[in-house]
mmCIF file of C-alpha atoms in Angstrom:
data_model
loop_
_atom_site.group_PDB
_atom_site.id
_atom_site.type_symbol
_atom_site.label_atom_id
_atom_site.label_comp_id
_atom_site.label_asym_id
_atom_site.label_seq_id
_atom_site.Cartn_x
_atom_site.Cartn_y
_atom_site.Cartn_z
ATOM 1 C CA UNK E 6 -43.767 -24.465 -32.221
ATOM 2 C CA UNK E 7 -42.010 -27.219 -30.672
ATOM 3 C CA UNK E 8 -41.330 -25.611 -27.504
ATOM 4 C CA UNK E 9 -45.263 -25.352 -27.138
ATOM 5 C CA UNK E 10 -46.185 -28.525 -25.056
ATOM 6 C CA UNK E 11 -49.551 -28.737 -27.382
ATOM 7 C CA UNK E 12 -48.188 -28.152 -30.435
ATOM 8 C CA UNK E 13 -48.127 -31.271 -32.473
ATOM 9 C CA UNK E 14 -44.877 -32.904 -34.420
ATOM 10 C CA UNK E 15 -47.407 -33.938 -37.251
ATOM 11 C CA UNK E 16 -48.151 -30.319 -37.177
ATOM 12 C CA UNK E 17 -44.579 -28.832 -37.796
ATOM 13 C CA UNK E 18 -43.792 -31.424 -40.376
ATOM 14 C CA UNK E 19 -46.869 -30.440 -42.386
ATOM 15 C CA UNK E 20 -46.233 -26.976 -42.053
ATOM 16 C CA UNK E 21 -41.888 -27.196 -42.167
ATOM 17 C CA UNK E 22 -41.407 -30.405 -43.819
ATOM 18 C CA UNK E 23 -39.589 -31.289 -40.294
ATOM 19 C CA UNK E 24 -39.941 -34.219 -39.109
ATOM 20 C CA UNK E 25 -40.171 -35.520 -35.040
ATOM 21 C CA UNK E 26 -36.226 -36.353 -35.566
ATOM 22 C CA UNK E 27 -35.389 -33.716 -37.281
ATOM 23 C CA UNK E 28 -37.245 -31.672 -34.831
ATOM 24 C CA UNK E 29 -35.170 -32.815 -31.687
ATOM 25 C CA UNK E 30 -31.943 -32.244 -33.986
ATOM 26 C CA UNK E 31 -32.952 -28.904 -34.620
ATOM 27 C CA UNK E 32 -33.671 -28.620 -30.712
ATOM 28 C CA UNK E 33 -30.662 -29.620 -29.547
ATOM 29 C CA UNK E 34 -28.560 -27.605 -31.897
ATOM 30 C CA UNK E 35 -30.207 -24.297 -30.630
ATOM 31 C CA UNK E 36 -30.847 -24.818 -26.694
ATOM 32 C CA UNK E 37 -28.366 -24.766 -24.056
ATOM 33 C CA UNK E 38 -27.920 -28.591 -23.147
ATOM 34 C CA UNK E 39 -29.773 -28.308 -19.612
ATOM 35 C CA UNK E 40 -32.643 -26.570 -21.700
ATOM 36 C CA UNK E 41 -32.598 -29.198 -24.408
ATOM 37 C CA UNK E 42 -32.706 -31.804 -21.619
ATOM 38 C CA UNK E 43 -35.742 -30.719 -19.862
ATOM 39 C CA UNK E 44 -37.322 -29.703 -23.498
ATOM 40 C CA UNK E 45 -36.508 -33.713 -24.041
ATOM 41 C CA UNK E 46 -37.814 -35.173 -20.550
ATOM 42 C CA UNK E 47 -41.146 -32.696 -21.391
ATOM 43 C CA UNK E 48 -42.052 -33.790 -24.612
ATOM 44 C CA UNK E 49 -40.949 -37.573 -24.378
ATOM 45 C CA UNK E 50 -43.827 -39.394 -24.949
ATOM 46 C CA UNK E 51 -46.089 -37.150 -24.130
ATOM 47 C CA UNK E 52 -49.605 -37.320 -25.359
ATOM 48 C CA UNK E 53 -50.311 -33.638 -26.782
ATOM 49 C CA UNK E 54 -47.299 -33.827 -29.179
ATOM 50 C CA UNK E 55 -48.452 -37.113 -30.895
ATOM 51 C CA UNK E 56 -51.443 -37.108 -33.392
ATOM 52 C CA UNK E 57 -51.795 -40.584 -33.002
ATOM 53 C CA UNK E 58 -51.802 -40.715 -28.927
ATOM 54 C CA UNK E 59 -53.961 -37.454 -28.508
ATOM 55 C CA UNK E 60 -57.572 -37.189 -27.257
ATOM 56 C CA UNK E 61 -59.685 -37.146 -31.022
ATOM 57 C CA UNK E 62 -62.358 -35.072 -29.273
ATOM 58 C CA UNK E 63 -59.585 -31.910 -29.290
ATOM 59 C CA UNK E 64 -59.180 -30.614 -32.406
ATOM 60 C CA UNK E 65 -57.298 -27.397 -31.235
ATOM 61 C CA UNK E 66 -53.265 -26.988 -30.446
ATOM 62 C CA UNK E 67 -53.802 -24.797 -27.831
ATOM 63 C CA UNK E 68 -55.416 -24.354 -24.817
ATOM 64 C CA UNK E 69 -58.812 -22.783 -24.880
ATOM 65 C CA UNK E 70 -57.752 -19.900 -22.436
ATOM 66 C CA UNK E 71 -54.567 -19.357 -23.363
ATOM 67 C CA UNK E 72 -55.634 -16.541 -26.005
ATOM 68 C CA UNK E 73 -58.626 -14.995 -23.995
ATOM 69 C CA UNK E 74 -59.490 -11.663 -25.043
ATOM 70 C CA UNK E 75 -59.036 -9.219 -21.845
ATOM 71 C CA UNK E 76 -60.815 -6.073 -21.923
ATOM 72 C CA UNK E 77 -58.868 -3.085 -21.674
ATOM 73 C CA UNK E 78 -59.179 -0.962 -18.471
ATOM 74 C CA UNK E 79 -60.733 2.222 -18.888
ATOM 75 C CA UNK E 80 -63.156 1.482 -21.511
ATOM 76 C CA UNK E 81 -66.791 1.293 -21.354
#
């Protein structure tokens, strides 16, 4: 969840009981340092991950396309 760019820290603390800081920590212990950095430079500030900075007209965590049903080939 928090390698999802859209996925918000409120979110995995109400779910996980993690919080943002315990979040990185938790990062940082499992990534390879280069990936942790970039993971860090990504999500630094960034306005999808905070509740309070995000948009209040979207009220999903992901992006509306990103789970588009595709029809299967050979069907009718």
């Amino acid at each position: 969840m928090a390698w999802e760019d859209r996925t918000l820290f409120e979110a995995i603390q109400m779910l996980y009981g993690l919080s943002e800081s315990d979040v990185i920590l938790l990062m940082r212990a499992n990534l390879k340092p280069k990936s942790f950095r970039n993971w860090r430079a990504r999500v630094s500030g960034r306005v999808s991950k905070h509740l309070a900075l995000r948009n209040p007209e979207i009220s999903r965590g992901y992006c509306k396309t990103q789970y588009k049903i595709r029809a299967n080939k050979g069907q009718k």
